[in-house]
Amino acid sequence: MAAKVLHAFYTDDDILMNAVKKVRDKKYSIEEVYCPFPVHGLDKAMGLQHTKLAITSFLYGCVGLAVALTMMNFIMIVDWPQNIGGKPSFSLMENLPAFIPTAFEMTVFFAAHLMVITFYMRSKLWPFKEAENPDVRTTDDHFLMEVNVGANDIQEVAEFLHSTGAVEIDLKKEVKHD
């Protein structure tokens, strides 16, 4: 979907935070904010929802634990039982203390690797993907806030953004967001 978007540039993170709050109070739509470093509290100021990645991490860990216990039960109890040090190999529960380190490592392994894959898929970071940064200055010393103009007057929104501390305002007529 293409829309008219204003790019407002800021030189300080505190000014940016105050500007985001003012823009949200004015009910303008903030498309995205680009920063050269993480700005703590910006997600809350923008009104972004909490991520559900922690839930998926827990579920991936549970899958890893289930795979580990199933694998160890099959290998050590069913397929190739061995009498090691006089310990019986009749069931998984009798030998569970010996399997705890392996079960823990498989849990962490599955959670970590599947979370990386999930993060890349969720943020659409594919190999050889070109950067979507609208201005190279946002990787050095500037902060950029994309504000959707919508049905509002462009000049009015630009003046409001300038009053929030923006040092430069550019109009981008066709900005496409998925």
mmCIF file of C-alpha atoms in Angstrom, residues 6-11 15-16 18-20 22-23 26 28 145 147 153-170:
data_model
loop_
_atom_site.group_PDB
_atom_site.id
_atom_site.type_symbol
_atom_site.label_atom_id
_atom_site.label_comp_id
_atom_site.label_asym_id
_atom_site.label_seq_id
_atom_site.Cartn_x
_atom_site.Cartn_y
_atom_site.Cartn_z
ATOM 1 C CA LEU A 6 6.747 12.673 5.967
ATOM 2 C CA HIS A 7 10.271 11.886 7.145
ATOM 3 C CA ALA A 8 11.109 13.941 10.238
ATOM 4 C CA PHE A 9 14.773 13.945 11.288
ATOM 5 C CA TYR A 10 15.896 14.481 14.882
ATOM 6 C CA THR A 11 19.393 14.806 16.343
ATOM 7 C CA ILE A 15 13.767 15.096 21.629
ATOM 8 C CA LEU A 16 12.684 12.093 19.546
ATOM 9 C CA ASN A 18 9.033 13.717 23.291
ATOM 10 C CA ALA A 19 8.161 14.103 19.601
ATOM 11 C CA VAL A 20 6.803 10.539 19.413
ATOM 12 C CA LYS A 22 3.309 14.488 20.924
ATOM 13 C CA VAL A 23 2.643 12.890 17.526
ATOM 14 C CA LYS A 26 -2.176 14.389 18.055
ATOM 15 C CA TYR A 28 -1.038 10.984 13.655
ATOM 16 C CA MET A 145 10.353 9.215 12.222
ATOM 17 C CA VAL A 147 4.633 9.857 9.825
ATOM 18 C CA ASP A 153 -2.908 18.689 5.290
ATOM 19 C CA ILE A 154 0.763 18.052 4.502
ATOM 20 C CA GLN A 155 1.820 21.587 5.441
ATOM 21 C CA GLU A 156 -0.005 21.373 8.780
ATOM 22 C CA VAL A 157 1.626 18.062 9.694
ATOM 23 C CA ALA A 158 5.049 19.336 8.597
ATOM 24 C CA GLU A 159 4.705 22.457 10.766
ATOM 25 C CA PHE A 160 3.627 20.340 13.717
ATOM 26 C CA LEU A 161 6.619 18.019 13.283
ATOM 27 C CA HIS A 162 8.931 21.029 13.052
ATOM 28 C CA SER A 163 7.464 22.338 16.326
ATOM 29 C CA THR A 164 8.351 19.007 18.003
ATOM 30 C CA GLY A 165 12.049 19.587 17.322
ATOM 31 C CA ALA A 166 12.589 18.096 13.875
ATOM 32 C CA VAL A 167 15.663 19.538 12.171
ATOM 33 C CA GLU A 168 14.620 18.423 8.679
ATOM 34 C CA ILE A 169 11.353 17.249 7.126
ATOM 35 C CA ASP A 170 11.090 15.495 3.762
#
